[in-house]
XYZ file of C-alpha atoms in Angstrom:
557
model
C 107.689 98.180 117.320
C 106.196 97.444 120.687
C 104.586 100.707 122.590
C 104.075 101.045 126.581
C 101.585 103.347 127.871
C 101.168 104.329 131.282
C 100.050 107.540 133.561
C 101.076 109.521 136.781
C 101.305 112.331 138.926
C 104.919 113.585 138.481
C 106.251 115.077 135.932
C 109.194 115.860 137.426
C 110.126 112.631 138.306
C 109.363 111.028 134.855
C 111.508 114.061 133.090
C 114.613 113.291 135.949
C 114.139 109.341 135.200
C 114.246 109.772 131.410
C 117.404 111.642 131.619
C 118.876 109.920 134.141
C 122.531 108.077 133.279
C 123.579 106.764 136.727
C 120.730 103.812 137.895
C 119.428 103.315 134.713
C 122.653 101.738 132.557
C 121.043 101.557 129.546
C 120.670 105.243 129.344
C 123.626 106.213 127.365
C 123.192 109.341 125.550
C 119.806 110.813 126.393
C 118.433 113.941 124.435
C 115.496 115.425 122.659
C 114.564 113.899 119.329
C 111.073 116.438 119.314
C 108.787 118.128 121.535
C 105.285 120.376 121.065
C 107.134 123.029 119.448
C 110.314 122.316 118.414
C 112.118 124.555 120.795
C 111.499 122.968 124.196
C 114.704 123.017 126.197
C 116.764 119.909 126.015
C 118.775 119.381 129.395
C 120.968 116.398 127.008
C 122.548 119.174 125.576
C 122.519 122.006 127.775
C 125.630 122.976 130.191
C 123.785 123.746 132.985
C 121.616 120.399 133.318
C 119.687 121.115 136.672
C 118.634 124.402 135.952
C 117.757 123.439 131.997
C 115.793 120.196 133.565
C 113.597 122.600 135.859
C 112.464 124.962 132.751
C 111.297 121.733 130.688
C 109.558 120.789 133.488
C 108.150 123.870 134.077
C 107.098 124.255 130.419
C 105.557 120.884 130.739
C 103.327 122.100 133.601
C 102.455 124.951 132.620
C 99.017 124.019 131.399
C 98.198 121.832 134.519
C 98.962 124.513 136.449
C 96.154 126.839 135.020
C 93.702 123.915 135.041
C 94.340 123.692 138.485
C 93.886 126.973 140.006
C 90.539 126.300 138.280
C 89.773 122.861 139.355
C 90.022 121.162 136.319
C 93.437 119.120 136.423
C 93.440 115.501 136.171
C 94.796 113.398 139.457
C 96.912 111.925 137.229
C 98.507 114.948 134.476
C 101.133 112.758 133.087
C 101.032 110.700 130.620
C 104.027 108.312 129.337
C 104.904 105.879 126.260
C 107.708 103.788 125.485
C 108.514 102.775 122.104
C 110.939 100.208 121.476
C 112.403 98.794 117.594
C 112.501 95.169 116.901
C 116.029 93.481 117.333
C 115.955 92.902 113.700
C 115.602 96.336 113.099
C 117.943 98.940 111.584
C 119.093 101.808 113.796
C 116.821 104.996 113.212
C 118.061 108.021 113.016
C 116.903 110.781 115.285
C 114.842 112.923 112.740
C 113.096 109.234 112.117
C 112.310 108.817 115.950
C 111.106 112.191 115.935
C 108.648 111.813 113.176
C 107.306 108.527 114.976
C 106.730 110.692 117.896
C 104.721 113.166 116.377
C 102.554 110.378 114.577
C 102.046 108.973 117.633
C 100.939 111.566 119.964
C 98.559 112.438 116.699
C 97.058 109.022 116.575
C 96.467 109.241 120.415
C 94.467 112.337 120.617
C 97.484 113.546 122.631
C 98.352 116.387 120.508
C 96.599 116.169 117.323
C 97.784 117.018 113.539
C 96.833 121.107 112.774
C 95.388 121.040 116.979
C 97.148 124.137 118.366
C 95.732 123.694 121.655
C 97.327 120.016 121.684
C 99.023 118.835 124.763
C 102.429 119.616 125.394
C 104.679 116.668 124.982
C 108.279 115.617 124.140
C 110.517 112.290 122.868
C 113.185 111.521 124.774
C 115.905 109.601 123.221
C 118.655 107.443 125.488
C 119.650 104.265 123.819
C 119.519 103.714 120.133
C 116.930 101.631 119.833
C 113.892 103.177 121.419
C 112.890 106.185 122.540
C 109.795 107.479 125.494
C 107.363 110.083 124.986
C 106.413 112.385 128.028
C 103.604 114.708 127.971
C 100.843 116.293 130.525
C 97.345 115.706 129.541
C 96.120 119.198 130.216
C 95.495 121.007 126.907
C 96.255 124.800 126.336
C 92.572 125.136 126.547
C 92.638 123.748 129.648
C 90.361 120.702 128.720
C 91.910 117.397 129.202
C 93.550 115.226 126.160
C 91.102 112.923 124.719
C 93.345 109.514 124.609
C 90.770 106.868 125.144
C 92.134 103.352 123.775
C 95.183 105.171 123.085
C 97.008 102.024 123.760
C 94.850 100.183 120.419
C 95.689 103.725 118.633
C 99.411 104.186 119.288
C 99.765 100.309 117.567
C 97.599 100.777 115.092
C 100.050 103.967 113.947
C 103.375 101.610 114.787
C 101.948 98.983 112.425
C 101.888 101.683 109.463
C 105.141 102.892 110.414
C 106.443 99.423 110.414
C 105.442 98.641 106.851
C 106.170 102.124 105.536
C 109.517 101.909 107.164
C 110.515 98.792 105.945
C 110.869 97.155 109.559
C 109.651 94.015 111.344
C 106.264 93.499 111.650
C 105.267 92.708 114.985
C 102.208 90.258 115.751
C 99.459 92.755 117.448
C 96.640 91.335 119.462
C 92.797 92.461 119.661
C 92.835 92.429 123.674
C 90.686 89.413 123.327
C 93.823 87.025 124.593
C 93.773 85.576 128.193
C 95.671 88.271 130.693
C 98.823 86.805 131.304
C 100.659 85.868 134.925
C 102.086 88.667 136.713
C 105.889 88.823 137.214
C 104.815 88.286 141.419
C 102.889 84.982 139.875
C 105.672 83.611 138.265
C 108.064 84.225 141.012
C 105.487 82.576 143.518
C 105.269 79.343 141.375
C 109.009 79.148 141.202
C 109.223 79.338 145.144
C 106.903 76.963 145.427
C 108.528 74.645 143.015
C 105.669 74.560 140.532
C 106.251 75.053 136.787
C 103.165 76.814 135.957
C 101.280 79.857 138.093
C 98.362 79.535 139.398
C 96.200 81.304 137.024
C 97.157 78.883 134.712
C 96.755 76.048 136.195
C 93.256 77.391 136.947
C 92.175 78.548 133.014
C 93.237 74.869 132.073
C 91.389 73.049 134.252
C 87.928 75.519 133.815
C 88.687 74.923 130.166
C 88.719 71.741 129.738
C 85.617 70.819 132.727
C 83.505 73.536 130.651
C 84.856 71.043 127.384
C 83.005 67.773 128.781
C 79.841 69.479 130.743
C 76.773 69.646 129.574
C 75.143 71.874 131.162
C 76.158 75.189 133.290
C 75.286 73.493 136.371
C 77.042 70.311 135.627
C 80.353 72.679 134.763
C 79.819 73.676 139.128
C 79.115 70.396 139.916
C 82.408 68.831 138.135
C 84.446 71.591 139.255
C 83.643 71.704 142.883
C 84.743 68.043 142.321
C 88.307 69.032 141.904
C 90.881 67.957 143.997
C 92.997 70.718 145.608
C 90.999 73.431 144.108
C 88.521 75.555 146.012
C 85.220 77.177 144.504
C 83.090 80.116 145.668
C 79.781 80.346 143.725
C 78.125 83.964 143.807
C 74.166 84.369 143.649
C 72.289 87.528 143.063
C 69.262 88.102 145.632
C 66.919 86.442 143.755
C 69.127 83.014 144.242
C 70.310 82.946 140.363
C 74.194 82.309 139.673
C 76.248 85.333 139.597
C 79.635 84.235 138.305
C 81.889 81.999 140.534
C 85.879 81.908 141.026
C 88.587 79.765 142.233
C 91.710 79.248 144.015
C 94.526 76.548 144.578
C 94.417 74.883 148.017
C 97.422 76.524 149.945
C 97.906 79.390 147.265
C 97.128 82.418 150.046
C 98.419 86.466 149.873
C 100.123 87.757 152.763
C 97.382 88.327 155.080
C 96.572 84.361 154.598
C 93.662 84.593 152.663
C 93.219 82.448 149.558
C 94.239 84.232 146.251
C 90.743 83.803 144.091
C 90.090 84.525 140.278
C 86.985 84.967 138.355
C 86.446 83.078 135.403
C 86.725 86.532 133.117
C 90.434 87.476 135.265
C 91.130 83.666 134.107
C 90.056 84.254 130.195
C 87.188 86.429 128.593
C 85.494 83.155 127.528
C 85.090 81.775 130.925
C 82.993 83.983 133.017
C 79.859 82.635 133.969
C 77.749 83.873 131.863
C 80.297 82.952 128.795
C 80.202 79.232 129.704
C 76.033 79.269 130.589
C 75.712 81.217 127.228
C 78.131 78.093 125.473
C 76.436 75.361 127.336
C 72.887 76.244 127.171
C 71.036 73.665 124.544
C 73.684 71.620 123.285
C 72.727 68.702 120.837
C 72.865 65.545 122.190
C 74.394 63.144 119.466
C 71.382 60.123 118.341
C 71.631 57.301 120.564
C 71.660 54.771 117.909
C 72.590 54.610 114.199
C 69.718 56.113 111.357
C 68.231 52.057 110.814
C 70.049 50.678 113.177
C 70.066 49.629 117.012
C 74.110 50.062 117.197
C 75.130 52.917 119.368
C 77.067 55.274 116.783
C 80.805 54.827 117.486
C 81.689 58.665 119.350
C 85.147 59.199 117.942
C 83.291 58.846 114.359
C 80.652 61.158 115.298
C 82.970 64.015 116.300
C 85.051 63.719 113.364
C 81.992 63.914 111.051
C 81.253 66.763 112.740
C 84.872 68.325 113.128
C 84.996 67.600 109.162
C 81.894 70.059 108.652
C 84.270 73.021 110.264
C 86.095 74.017 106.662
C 82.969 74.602 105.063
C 81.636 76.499 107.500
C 84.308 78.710 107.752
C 84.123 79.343 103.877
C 80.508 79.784 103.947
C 78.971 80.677 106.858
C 78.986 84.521 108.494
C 81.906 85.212 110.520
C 79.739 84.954 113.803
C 78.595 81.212 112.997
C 82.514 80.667 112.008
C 84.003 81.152 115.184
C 81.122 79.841 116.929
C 82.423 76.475 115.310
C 86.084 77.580 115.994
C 85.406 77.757 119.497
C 83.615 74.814 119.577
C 86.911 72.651 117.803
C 88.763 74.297 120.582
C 86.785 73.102 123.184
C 87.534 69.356 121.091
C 91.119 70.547 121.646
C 90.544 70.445 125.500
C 88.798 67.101 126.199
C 91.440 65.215 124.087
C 94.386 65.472 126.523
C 92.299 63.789 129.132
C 91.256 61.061 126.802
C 94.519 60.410 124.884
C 97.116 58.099 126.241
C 100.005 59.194 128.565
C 102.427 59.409 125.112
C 100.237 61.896 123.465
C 99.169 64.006 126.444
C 101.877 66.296 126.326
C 101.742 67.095 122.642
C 98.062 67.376 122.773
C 98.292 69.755 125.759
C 100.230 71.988 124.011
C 97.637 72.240 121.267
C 94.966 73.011 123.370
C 96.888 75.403 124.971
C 97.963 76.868 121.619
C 94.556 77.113 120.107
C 93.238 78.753 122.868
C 94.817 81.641 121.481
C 93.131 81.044 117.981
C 89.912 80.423 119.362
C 88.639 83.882 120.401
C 88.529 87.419 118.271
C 86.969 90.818 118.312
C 83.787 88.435 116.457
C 81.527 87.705 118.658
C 80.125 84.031 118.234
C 76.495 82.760 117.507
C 76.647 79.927 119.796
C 73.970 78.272 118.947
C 75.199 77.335 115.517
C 76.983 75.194 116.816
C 75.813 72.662 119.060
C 75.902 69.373 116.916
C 79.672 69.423 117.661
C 79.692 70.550 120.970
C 76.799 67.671 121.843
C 79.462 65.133 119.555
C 82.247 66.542 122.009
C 80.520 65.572 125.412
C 80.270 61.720 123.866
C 83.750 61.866 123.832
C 83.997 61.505 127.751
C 82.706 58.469 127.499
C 84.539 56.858 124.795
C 88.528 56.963 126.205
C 91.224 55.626 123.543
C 91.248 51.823 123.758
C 92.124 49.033 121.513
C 94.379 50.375 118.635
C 93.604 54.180 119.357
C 92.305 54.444 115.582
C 89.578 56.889 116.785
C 91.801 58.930 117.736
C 93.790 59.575 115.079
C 90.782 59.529 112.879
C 89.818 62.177 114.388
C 93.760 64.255 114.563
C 93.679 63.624 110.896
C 90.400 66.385 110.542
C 91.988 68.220 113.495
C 95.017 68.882 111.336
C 92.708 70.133 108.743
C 90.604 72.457 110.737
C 93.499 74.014 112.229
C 94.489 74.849 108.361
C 91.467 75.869 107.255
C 91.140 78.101 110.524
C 94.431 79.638 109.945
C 93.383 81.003 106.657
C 89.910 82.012 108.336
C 92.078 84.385 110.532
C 94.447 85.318 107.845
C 91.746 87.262 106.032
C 90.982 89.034 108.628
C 94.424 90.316 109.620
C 94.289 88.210 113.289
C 97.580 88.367 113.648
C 97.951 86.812 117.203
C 95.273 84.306 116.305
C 97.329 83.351 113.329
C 100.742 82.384 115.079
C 98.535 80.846 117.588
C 97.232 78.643 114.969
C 100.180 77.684 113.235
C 101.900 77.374 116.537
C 98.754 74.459 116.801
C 99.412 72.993 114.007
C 102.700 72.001 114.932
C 101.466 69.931 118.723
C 98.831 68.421 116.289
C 100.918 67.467 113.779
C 103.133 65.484 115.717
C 100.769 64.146 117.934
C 98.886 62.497 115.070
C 102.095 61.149 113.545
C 102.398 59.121 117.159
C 98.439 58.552 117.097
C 98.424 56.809 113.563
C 101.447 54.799 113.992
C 99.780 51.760 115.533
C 96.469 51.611 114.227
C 97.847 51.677 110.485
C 100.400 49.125 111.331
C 97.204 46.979 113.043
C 95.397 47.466 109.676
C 99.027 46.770 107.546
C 98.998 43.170 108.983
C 95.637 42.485 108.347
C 96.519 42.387 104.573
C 94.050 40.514 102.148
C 95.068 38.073 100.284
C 97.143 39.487 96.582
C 94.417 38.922 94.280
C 92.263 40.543 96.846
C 94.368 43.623 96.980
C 94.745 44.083 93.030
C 91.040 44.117 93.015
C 91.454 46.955 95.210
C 93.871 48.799 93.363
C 91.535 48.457 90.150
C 88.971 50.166 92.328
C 91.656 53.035 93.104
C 92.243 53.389 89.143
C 89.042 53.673 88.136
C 87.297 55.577 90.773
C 90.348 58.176 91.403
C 92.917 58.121 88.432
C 94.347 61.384 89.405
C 95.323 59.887 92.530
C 96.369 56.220 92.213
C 99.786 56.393 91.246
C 99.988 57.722 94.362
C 98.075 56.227 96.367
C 99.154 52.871 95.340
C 103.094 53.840 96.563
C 102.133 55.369 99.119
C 103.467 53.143 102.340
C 100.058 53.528 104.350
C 98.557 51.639 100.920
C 98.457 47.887 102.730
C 96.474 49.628 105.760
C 94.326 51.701 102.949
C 93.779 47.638 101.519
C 92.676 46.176 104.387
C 90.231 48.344 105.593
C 88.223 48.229 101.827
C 88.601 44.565 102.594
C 86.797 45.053 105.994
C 84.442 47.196 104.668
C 83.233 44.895 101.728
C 82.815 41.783 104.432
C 80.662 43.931 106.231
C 78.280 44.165 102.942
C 79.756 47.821 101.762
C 80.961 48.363 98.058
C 84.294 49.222 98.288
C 83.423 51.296 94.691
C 80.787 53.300 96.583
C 82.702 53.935 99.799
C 85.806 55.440 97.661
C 83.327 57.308 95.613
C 82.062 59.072 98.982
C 85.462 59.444 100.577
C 86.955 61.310 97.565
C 83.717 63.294 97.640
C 84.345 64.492 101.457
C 86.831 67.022 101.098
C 89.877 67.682 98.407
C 92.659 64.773 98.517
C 95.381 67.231 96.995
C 96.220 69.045 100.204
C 96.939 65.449 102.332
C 100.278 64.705 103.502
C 99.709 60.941 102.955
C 96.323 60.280 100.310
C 96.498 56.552 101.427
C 96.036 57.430 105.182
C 93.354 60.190 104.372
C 91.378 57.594 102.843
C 92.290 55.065 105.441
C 89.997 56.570 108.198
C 87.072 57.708 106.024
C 86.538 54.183 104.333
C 86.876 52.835 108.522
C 84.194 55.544 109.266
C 81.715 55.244 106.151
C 82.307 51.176 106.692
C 80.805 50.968 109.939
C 77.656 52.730 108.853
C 74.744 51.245 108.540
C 74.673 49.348 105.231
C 71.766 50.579 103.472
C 68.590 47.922 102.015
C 68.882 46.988 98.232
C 66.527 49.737 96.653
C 68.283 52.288 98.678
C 71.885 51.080 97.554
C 70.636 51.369 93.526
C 70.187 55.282 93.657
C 73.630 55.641 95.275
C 75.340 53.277 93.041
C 73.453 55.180 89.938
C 74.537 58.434 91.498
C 77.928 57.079 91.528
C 78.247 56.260 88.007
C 76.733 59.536 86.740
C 78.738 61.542 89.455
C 82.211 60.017 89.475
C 84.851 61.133 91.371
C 85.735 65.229 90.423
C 89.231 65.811 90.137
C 90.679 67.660 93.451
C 91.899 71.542 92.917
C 95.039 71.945 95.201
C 94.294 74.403 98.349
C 96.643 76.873 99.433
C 98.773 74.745 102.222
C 99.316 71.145 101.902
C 99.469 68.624 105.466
């Protein structure tokens, strides 16, 4: 069940458009389901409709009426909600639409349960599958109805009535989601032949600049950078930034003045002191390799850090969880400038899905996580070349962190942040099945010599037996070959490496075990290879420490 709240000043006019059969066709049969008392006159079924319409409305007003010879009425007395049943659901009766009613206007502050100075109110039934709720907000003691965040309440009630009456459960926000285009918006962008609004053209374009700055002035400087975009920056007195907002070139109201939004009309994460509080001391990422003068490879450093998100969602306090959730969102952002033109569309749609999933009623403790927003920024300097195996290294976590942030929201009955998730999951999903196609085919071709492979396959038996049935059929296998192959030229030992990679995270929830493995032993074989005496404790650790056997999490890739 969806509810509608609004106010005004007529109460007339609300009662004569609720029972009104002639403009509005889908008012077939309207009537009184339940009012304050029980006996309020019902012009539905009286003979003399006029004259019975006046009397309700007079009884409606009665109470304003007092208030205002005193003063005390509100501006706007009326107040008016819509309720409307799924399409899936069964047809109530009228003593059932009457009891939601009642529930309602208790849950409100309306008219309260055992309150007999509540407001005066009534349902008004006139199509069989929802019904409105009229009332004045003047109460009998002539104070006015207490209804603040009566639009949270009135849900919160239809959500118990849902699952008491057996009907469809409807997917409730937290008013945390990004305000949507207007109806006007939409029909501008259509006449204009543009496919999105402008507000949304605007929250992607913040969200993904505030994705690969640095810094909060960096995010001006980029963004004042943007072609066919205009900026206004606001400063308080003292000459600090105030917030900023933005406009299309050539996007203008009727007096021909450009049509501007603030970050916070664009998204609740992106006014300016959102972003400066998100930007301020991010982590750089080490220049160079622990023992080594290579520069780390980017893609490898974000997916180590990407791969840390599950446990800190099962560990950490919520506030350091969706810190790290809206970091791996702002990951989402930068990849659909990095990715190639095939997977820009798909990976769009996941950033614009998670964006969704990225913010609740938690507030986050930024600073937990600025390893991976510092491992994000490297990104925009490492674009998908070659094979693109970075990439899909780093989809192949993705997939997993959208799981594991799924059930994170799950837990804590996010409902909108759920669908938004698994809606995700679905862009990312694809998009990595395009993203690992080449790269595993590069590796497939690559293949060692036969008695090179078996060697490998030993090292599958003996350092995960659970899995090397498995493993061994699995079609990515060849690509899973080569790369122990590249890793034990490089001085690795392939033993060690698969002892590590099993250790990373569970194997029993991967869609393909082979492929899993395929882009940790590429990652862990491009470390730094460590000196002798160092290698001895790891291989000893090893031996003691094989391989545990993976439990099975609740939804497999």
């Amino acid at each position: 069940m969806i509810a509608k709240i609004s106010g005004g000043k007529d109460t007339a006019g609300l009662i004569r458009y609720l029972f009104d059969t002639k403009k509005a066709k889908d008012h077939t049969d309207p009537h009184l389901v339940a009012s304050w008392d029980g006996f309020a006159p019902d012009p539905g079924r009286a003979d003399d409709f006029d004259t019975t319409k006046r009397l309700l409305v007079a009884d409606l007003d009665l109470h304003v009426k007092q208030a205002r010879r005193h003063g005390r009425a509100p501006e706007k007395h009326t107040w008016h909600c819509s309720i409307r049943a799924a399409p899936e659901d069964r047809i109530l009766s009228d003593e059932e639409w009457a009891d939601i009613a009642r529930r309602v206007v208790a849950a409100t502050g309306i008219a309260p349960d055992r309150d007999p100075d509540g407001c005066r109110w009534v349902a008004v039934r006139h199509a069989p599958d929802h019904i409105h709720i009229a009332a004045t907000k003047v109460r009998a003691d002539l104070r006015t109805a207490r209804h603040w965040n009566d639009y949270l309440t009135a849900n919160r009630e239809l959500a118990a009535i849902e699952k008491e009456y057996g009907l469809f459960r409807v997917v409730r926000g937290d008013r945390t989601a990004a305000k949507r285009p207007t109806r006007a918006e939409q029909e501008k962008a259509r006449r204009q032949g543009r496919q999105t609004t402008s507000r949304e053209l605007l929250r992607t374009t913040v969200r993904q600049l505030v994705s690969i700055a640095a810094s909060p002035e960096e995010f001006l400087h980029l963004l004042d950078g943007v072609d066919g975009v205009r900026v206004d920056v606001q400063h308080f007195p003292s000459g600090d930034i105030r917030g900023y907002k933005v406009a299309i070139e050539g996007d203008t109201n009727a007096a021909g003045e450009p049509v501007w939004f603030s970050g916070s009309q664009l998204a609740p994460d992106l006014s300016f002191p959102k972003i400066r509080e998100r930007l301020t001391g991010i982590e750089p990422p080490p220049a160079t390799e622990p023992g080594s003068r290579r520069r780390p490879n980017p893609w490898h450093q974000a997916t180590a850090a990407a791969e840390r998100i599950p446990h800190h969602l099962d560990q950490a306090e919520d506030t350091v969880a969706q810190a790290h959730i809206a970091a791996f969102a702002e990951a989402l952002d930068v990849l659909p400038l990095l990715a190639p033109d095939h997977l820009r569309a798909q990976l769009q749609q996941a950033a614009l899905a998670f964006e969704r999933a990225s913010r609740s009623r938690i507030r986050a403790q930024q600073d937990q996580a600025r390893a991976l927003r510092g491992a994000v920024r490297a990104l925009r300097t490492a674009p998908v070349t070659g094979d693109g195996s970075g990439l899909a290294m780093f989809l192949d976590i993705a997939v997993l962190v959208v799981i594991a942030t799924t059930r994170w929201h799950q837990t804590r009955h996010h409902d909108q942040q759920v669908a938004a998730a698994q809606q995700t999951l679905i862009h990312l999903q694809a998009a990595y099945e395009h993203a690992a196609a080449q790269p595993l085919a590069a590796l497939a071709q690559r293949k060692p010599p036969t008695h090179i492979v078996e060697h490998h396959a030993q090292h599958i038996r003996t350092v995960l037996p659970d899995h090397a049935e498995r493993i061994l059929d699995d079609p990515a296998w060849p690509a899973l070959a080569a790369a122990l192959t590249q890793a034990e030229t490089a001085g690795h030992d392939p033993r060690q490496l698969l002892q590590i990679a099993a250790r990373q995270r569970a194997l029993d929830d991967a869609r393909s075990t082979a492929r899993t493995l395929t882009w940790r032993i590429q990652r862990l074989g491009e470390r730094h290879i460590p000196a002798p005496r160092a290698q001895a404790p790891n291989a000893q650790h090893a031996a003691v420490h094989p391989a545990a056997p993976q439990q099975p999490q609740a939804q497999r890739r």
